[in-house]
Short mmCIF file of C-alpha atoms in Angstrom, two decimals:
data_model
loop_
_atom_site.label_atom_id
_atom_site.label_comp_id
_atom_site.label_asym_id
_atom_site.label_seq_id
_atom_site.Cartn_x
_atom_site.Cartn_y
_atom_site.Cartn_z
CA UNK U 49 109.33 97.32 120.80
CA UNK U 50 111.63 99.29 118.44
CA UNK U 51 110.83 101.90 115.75
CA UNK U 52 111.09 101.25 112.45
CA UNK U 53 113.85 104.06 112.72
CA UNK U 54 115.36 102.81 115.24
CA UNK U 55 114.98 99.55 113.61
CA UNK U 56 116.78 100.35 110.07
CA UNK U 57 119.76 101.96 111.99
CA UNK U 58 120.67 98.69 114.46
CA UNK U 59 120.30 96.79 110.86
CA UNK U 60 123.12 98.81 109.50
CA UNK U 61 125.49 99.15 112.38
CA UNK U 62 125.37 95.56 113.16
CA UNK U 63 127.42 93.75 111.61
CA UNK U 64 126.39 90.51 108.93
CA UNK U 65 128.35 87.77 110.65
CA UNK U 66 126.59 88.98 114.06
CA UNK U 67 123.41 89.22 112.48
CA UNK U 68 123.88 85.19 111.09
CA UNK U 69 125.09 83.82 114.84
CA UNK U 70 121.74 85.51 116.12
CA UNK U 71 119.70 84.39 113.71
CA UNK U 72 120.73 80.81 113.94
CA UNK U 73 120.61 80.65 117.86
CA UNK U 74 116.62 82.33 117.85
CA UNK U 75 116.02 79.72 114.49
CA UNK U 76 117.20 76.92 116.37
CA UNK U 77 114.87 78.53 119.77
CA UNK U 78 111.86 78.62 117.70
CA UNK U 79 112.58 75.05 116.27
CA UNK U 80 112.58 73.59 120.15
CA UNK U 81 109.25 75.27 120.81
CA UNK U 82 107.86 73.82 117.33
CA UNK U 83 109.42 70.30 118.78
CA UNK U 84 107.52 70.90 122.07
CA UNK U 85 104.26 71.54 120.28
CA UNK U 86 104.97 68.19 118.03
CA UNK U 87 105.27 66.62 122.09
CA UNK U 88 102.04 67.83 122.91
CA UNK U 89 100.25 67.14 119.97
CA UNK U 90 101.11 63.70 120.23
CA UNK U 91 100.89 62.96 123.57
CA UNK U 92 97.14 64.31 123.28
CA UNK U 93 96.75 62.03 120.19
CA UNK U 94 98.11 58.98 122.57
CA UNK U 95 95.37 59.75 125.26
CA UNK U 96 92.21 60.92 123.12
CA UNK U 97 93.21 56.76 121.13
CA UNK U 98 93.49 55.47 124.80
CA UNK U 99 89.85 57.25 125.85
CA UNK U 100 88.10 55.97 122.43
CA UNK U 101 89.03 52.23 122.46
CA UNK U 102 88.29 51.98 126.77
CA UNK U 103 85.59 54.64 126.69
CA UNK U 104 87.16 56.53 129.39
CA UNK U 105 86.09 59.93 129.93
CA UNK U 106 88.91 61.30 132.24
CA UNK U 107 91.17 60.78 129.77
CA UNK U 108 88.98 62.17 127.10
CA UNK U 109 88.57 65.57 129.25
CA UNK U 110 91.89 65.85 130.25
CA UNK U 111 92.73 65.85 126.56
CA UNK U 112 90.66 68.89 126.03
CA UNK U 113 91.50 71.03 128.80
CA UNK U 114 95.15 70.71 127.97
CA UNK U 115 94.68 72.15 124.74
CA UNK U 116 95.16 75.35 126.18
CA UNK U 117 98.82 74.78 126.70
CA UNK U 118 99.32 73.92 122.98
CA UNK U 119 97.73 77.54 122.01
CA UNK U 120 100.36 79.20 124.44
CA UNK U 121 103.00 77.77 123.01
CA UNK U 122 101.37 78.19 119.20
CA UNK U 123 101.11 81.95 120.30
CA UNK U 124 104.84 82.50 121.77
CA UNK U 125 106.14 80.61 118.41
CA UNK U 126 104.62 83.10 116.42
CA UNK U 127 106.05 85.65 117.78
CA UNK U 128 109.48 84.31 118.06
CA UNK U 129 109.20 83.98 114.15
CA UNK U 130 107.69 87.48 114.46
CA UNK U 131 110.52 89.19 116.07
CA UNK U 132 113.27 86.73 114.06
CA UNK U 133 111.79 88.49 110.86
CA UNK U 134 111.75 92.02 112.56
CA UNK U 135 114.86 92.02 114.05
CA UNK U 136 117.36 89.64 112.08
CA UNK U 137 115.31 90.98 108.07
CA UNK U 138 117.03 87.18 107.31
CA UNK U 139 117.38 86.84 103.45
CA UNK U 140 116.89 83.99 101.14
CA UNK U 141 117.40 80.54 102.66
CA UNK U 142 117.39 81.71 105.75
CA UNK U 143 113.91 83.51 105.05
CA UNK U 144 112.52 80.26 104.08
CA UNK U 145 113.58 79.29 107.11
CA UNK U 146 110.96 81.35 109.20
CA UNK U 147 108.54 81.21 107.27
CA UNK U 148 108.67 77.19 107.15
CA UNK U 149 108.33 77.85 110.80
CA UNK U 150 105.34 80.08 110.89
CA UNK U 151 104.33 77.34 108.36
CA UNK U 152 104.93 74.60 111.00
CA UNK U 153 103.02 76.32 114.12
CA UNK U 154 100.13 75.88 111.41
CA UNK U 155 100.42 71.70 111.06
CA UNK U 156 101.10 71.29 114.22
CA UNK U 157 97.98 73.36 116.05
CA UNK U 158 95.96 71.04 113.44
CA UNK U 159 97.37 68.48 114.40
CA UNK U 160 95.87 69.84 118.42
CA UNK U 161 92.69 69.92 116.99
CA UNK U 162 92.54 66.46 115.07
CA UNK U 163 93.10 65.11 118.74
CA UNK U 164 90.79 66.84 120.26
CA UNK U 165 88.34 65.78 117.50
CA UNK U 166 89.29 62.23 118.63
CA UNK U 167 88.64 62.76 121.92
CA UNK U 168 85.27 64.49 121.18
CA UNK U 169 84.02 61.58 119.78
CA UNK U 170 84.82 59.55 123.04
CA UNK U 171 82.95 61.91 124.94
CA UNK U 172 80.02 62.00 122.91
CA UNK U 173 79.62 58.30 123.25
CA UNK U 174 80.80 57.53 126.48
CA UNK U 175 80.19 55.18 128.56
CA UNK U 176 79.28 53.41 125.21
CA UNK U 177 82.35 52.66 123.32
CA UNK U 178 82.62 54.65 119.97
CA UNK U 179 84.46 51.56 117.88
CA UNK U 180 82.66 48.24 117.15
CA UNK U 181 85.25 45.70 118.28
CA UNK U 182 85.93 44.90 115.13
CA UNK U 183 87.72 48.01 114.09
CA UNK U 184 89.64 48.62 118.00
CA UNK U 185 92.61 46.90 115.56
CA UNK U 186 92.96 49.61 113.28
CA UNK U 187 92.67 52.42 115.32
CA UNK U 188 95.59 51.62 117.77
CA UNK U 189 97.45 50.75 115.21
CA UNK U 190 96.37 53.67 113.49
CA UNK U 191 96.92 55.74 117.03
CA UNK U 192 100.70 54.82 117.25
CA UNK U 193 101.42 55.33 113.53
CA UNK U 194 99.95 58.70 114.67
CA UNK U 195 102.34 59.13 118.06
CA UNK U 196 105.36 57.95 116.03
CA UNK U 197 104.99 60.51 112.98
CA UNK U 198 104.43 63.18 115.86
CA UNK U 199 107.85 61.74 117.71
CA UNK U 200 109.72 61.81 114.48
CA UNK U 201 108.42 65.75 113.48
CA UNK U 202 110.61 66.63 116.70
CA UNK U 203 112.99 64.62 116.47
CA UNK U 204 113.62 66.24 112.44
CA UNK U 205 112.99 69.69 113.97
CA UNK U 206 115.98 69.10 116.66
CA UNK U 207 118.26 67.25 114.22
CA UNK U 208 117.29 69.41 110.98
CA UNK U 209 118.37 65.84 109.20
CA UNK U 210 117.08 65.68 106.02
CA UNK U 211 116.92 62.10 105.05
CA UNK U 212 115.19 61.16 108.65
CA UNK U 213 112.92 64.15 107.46
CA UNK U 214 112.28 62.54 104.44
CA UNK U 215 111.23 59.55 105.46
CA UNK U 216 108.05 60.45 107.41
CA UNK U 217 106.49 59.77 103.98
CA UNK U 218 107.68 56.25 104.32
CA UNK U 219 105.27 56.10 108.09
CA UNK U 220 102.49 57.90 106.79
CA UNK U 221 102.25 55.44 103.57
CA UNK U 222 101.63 52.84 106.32
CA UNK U 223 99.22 54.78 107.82
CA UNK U 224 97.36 54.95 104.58
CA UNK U 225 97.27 51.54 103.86
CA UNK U 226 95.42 50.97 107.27
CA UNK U 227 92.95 53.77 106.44
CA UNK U 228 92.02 51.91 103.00
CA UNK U 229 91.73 48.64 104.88
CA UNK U 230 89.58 50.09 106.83
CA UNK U 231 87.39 51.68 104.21
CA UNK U 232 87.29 47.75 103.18
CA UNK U 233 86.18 47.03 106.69
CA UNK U 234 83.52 49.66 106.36
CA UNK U 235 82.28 49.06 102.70
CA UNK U 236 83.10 45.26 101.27
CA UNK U 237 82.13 42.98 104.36
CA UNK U 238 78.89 42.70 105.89
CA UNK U 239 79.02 45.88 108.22
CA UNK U 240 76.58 45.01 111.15
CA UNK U 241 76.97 48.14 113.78
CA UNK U 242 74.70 50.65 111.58
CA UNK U 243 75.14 53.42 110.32
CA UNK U 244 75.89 55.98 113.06
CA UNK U 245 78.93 53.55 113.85
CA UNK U 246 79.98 53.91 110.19
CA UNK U 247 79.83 57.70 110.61
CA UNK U 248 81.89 57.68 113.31
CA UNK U 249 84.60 54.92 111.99
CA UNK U 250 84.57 57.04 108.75
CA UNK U 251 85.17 60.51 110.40
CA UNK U 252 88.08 58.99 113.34
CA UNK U 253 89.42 57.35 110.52
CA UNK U 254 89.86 60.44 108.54
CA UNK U 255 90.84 62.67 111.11
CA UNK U 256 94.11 60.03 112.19
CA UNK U 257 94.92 60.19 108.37
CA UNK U 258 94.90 63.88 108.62
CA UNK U 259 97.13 63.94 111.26
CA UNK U 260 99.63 61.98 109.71
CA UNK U 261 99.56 64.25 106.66
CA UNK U 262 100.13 67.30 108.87
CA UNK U 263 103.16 64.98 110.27
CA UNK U 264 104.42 64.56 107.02
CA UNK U 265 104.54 68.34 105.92
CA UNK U 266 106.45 69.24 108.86
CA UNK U 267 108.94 66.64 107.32
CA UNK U 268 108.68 68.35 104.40
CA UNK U 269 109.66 71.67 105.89
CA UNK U 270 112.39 70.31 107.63
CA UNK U 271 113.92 69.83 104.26
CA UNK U 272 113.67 72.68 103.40
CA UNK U 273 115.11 74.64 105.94
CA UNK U 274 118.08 72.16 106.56
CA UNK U 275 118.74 72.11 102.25
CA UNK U 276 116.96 74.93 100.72
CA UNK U 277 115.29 72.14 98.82
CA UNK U 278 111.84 70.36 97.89
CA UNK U 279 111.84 66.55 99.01
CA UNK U 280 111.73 65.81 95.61
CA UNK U 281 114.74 68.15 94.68
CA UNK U 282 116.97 66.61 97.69
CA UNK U 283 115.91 63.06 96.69
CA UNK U 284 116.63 63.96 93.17
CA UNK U 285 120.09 65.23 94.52
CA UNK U 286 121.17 62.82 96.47
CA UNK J 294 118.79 87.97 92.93
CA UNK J 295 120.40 90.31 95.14
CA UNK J 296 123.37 89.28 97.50
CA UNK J 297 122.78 90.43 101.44
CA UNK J 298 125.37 93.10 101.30
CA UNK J 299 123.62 94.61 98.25
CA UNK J 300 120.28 94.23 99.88
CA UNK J 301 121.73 96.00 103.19
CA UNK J 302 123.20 98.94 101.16
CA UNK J 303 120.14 99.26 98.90
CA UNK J 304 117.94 99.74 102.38
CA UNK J 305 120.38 102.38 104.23
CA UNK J 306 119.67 104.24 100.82
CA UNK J 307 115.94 104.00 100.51
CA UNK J 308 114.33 106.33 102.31
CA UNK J 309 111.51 104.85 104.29
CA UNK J 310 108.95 107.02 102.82
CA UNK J 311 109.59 105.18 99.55
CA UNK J 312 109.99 101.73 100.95
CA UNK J 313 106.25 101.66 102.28
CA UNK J 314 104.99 102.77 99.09
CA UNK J 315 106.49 99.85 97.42
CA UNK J 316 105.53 97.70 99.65
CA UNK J 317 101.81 98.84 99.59
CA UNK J 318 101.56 98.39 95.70
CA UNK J 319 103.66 95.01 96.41
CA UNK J 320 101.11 93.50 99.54
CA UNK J 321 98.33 94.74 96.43
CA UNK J 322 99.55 92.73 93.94
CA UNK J 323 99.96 89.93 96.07
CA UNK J 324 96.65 90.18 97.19
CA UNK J 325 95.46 90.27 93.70
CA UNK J 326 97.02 86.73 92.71
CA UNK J 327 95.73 85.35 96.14
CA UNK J 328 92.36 86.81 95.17
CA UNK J 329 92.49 84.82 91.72
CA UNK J 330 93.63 81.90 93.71
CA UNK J 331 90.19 82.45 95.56
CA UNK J 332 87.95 82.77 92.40
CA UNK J 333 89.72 79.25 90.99
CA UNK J 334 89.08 77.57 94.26
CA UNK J 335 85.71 78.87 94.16
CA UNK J 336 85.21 77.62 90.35
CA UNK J 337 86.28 74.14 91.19
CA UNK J 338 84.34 73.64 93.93
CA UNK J 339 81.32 75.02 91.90
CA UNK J 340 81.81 72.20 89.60
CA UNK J 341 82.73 69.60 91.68
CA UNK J 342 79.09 70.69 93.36
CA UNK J 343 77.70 69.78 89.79
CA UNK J 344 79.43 66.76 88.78
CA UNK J 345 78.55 65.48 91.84
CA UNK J 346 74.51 66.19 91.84
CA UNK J 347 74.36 65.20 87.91
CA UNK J 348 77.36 62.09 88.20
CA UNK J 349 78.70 64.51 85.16
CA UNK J 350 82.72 62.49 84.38
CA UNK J 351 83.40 65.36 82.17
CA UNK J 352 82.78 68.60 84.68
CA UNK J 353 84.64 65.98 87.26
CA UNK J 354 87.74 65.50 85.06
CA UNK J 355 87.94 69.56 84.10
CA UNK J 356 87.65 70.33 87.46
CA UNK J 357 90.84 67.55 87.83
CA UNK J 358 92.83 68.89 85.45
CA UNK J 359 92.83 72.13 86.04
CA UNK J 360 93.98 72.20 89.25
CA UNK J 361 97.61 72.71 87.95
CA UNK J 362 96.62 76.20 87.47
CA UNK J 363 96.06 76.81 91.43
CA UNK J 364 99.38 75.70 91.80
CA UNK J 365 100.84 77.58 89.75
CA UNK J 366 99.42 80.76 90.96
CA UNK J 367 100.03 79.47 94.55
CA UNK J 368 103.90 79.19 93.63
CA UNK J 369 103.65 82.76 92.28
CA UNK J 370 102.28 84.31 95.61
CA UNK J 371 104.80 82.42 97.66
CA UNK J 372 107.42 84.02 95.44
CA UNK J 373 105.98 87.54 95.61
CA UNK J 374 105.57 87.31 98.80
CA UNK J 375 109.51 86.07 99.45
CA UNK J 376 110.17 89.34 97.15
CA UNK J 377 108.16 91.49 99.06
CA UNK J 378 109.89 89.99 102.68
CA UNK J 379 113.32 90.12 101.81
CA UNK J 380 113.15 93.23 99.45
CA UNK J 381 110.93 95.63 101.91
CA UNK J 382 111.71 94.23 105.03
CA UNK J 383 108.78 95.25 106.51
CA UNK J 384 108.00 95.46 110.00
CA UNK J 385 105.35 95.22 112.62
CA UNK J 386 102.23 95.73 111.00
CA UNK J 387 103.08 95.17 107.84
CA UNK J 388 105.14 92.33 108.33
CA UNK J 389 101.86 90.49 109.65
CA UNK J 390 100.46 91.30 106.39
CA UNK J 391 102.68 89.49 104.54
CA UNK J 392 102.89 86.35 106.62
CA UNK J 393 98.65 86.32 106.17
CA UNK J 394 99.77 86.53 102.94
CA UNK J 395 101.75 82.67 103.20
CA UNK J 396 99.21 81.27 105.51
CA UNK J 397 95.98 82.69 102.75
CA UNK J 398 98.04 80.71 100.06
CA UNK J 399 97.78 77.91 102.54
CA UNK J 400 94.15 78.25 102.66
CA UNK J 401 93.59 78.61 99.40
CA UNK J 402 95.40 75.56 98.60
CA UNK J 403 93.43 73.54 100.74
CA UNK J 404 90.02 74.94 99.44
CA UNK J 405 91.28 73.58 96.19
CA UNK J 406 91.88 70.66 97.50
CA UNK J 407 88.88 69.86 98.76
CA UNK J 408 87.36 70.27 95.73
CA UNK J 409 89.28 67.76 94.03
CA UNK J 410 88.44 65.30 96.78
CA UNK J 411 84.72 66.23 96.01
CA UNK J 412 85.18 65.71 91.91
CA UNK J 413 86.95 62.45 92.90
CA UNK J 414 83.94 61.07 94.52
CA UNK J 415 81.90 61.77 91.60
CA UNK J 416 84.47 60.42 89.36
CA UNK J 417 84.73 57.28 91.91
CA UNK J 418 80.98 56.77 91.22
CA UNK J 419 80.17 57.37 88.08
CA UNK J 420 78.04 56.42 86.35
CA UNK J 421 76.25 56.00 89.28
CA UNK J 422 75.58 59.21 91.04
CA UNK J 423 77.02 58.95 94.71
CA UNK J 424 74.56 60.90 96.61
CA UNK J 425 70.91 59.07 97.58
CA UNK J 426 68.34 61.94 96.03
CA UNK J 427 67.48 62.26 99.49
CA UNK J 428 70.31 64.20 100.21
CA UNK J 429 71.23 66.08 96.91
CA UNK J 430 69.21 69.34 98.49
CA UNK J 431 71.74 69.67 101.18
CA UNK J 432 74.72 69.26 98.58
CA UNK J 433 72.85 71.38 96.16
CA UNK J 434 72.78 74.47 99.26
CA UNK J 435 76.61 73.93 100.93
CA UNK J 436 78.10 73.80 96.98
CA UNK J 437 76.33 77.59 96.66
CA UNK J 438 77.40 78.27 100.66
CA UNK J 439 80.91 77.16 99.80
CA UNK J 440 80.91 78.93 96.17
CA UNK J 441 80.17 81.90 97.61
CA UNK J 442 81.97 82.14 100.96
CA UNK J 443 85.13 81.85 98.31
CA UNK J 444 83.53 84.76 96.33
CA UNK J 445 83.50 87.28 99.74
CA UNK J 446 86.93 86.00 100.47
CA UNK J 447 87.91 86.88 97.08
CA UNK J 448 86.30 90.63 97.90
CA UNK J 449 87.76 91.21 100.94
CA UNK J 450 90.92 90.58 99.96
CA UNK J 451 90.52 93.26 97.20
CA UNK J 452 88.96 95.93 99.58
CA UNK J 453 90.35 95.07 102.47
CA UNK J 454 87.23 96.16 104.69
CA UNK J 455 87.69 94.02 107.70
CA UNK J 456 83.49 94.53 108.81
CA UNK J 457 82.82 92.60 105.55
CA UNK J 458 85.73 89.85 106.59
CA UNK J 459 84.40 89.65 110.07
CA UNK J 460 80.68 88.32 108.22
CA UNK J 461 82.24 85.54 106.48
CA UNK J 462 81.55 83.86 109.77
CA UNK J 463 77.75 84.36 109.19
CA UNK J 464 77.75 82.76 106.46
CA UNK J 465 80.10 79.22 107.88
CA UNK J 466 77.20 79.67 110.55
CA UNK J 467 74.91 78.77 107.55
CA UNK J 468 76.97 76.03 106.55
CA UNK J 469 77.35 74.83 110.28
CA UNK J 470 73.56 74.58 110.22
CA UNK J 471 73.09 72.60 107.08
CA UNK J 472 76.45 69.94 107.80
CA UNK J 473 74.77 69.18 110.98
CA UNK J 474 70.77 68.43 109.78
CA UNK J 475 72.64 66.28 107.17
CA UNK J 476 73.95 64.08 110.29
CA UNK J 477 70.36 64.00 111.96
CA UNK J 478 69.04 62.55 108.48
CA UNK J 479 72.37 59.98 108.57
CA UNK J 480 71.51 59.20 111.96
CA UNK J 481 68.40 59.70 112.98
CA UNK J 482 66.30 58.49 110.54
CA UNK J 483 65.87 55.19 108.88
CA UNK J 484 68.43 55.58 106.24
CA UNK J 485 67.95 53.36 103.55
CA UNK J 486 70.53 53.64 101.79
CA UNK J 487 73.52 51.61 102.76
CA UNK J 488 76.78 52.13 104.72
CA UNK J 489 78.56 53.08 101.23
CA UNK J 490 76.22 55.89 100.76
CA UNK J 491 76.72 56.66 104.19
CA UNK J 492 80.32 57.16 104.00
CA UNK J 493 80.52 58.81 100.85
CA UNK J 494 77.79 61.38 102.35
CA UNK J 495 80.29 61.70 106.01
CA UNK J 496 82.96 62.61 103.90
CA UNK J 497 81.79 64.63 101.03
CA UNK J 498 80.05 66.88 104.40
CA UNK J 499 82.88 67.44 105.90
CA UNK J 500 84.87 68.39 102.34
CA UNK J 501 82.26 71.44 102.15
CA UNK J 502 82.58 71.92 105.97
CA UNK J 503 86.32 72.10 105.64
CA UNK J 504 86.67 74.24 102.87
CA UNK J 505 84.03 76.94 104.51
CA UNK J 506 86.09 77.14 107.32
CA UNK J 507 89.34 78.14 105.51
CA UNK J 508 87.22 80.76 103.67
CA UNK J 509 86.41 81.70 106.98
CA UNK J 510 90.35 81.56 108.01
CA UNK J 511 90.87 84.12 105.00
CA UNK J 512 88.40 86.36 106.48
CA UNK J 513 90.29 86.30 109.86
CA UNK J 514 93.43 87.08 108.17
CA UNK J 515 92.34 89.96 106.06
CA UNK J 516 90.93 91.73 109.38
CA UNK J 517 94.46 91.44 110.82
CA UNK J 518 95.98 92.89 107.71
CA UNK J 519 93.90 95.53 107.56
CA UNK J 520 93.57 96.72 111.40
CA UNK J 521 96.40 94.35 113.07
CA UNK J 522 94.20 93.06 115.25
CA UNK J 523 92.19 89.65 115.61
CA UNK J 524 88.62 89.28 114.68
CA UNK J 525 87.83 89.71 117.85
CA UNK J 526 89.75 92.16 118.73
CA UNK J 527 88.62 94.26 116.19
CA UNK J 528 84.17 93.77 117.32
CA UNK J 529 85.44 94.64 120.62
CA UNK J 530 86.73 97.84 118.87
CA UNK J 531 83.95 98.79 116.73
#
């Protein structure tokens, strides 16, 4: 590590236009790690759906022992945005920048846990199935609205395109329609699995929607580190 | 706003002795609007506790309306704490402080959240009241857990005394407790009062659960301002 000394001194010898180059190469080596996360987070989200509509437990466990890996990488992230801060003292946009990424390392890791949460729930049940039949429907639907928002959070973190980023709102609307179906499902009709199968439809149902949200806010960031803008303002813009 | 070059010139000529001062009384007043952020979180969810137990519309559509007041206070530490980033440049330790600083408005913002989604459900409801009697105790005890776990993050962030951060835990313990004896009465028992009920009850749990926990998260964060290390870092310490 460097001294704050030392620290102040490299700032003022270096020059600006070397300081930019640098901080757009470790920016855009924090934003693959952030896209690897958004891999993993999905992928577990794909498996914990797969172990809650066939009750399988493998899956299920595997889910939660390769959490681990997403903490690494939630770890090293942080302190790529920690030494980009340190080292490059970016200004303005570029400041937003990091700090949308620091930001991002948040969503996605919640996005870790709201999987795991899934796959919890299989667990807990197994070998019973969690879902009524009924509801199996919604939640793989629900489960690749989920794998698709996750796809297209890396996909926006490579590309730093802000329209694609934009319209992540567009997936997670559909994903919100399904969850208030399924509140219908739940509420409206004659429910016949009890109430213990409510509690869990209610909660899985909740965290996919969560999910998606965190999705959605990574969008969100993406705009504003590719335009220096809100959604709205970019919208508004262009 | 200051261009780079001005902002590289301006920190050759401080002299770090005066740069940390500033940036002391700087991290204080940011604390200070996050620590009002706290007390309206708190507020809210105090309310929201009440318009839920007494199906009150009016204390539901206060606590509604005004919730454009977090926001704005939430824009204003994001702000101070771009300020206190790009004017400072702090590093190391300090520099941790300040991105606590962006993930506690973070926190914040969700707590208020949360509390909206609990004054919705009462507001959903009404006249009606949403809870079956059966369960207002419970609501009655995590609305004072959750009022006051805001409170001591509120404190902490003011004095900054990481043993007194480190108990908000104790206290998410309680409300750990209490969310999961209102499951074993969802579950266990013969609950009488419909799948509705039963949903509204899932969720509105997991609203107090949620917002405990980012208390909690505020707690975590103020030990690693104050000592640089993690929670647990820090007992291992002491």
């Amino acid at each position: 590590m460097f001294t704050t000394r030392e620290i102040v001194i490299w700032r003022t010898h270096s020059t600006l236009e070397g300081m930019r180059t640098a901080y757009q190469e470790q920016l855009h080596s924090l934003n693959a790690v952030l896209g690897e996360m958004c891999d993993l987070a999905g992928s577990a989200m794909d498996r914990a759906t797969q172990a809650l509509l066939q009750a399988d437990l493998a899956i299920a466990e595997e889910v939660l022992s390769e959490n681990d890996r997403l903490s690494e990488l939630s770890a090293r992230a942080e302190e790529q945005a920690f030494a980009l801060l340190a080292l490059q003292a970016p200004v303005a946009g570029d400041l937003r920048g990091v700090v949308s990424g620091f930001q991002i390392v948040a969503d996605v890791d919640r996005m870790g846990a709201l999987a795991l949460h899934v796959a919890k729930v299989a667990r807990r049940r197994h070998p019973a199935k969690a879902l009524p039949e009924e509801v199996n429907g919604y939640f793989a639907e629900m489960g690749r609205l989920a794998v698709a928002l996750a796809a297209n959070a890396r996909e926006v973190l490579d590309t730093q395109d802000p329209e694609a980023a934009v319209r992540l709102q567009e997936d997670d609307d559909a994903m919100d329609d399904l969850h208030r179906h399924l509140f219908t499902v739940l509420m409206d009709r004659d429910w016949e699995y009890g109430v213990a199968a409510a509690v869990d439809v209610t909660l899985l149902g909740r965290y996919y929607e969560r999910f998606a949200d965190h999705a959605v806010l990574i969008g969100r960031r993406v705009v504003f580190q590719a335009t220096g803008q809100t959604p709205e303002q970019f919208q508004d813009a262009s």
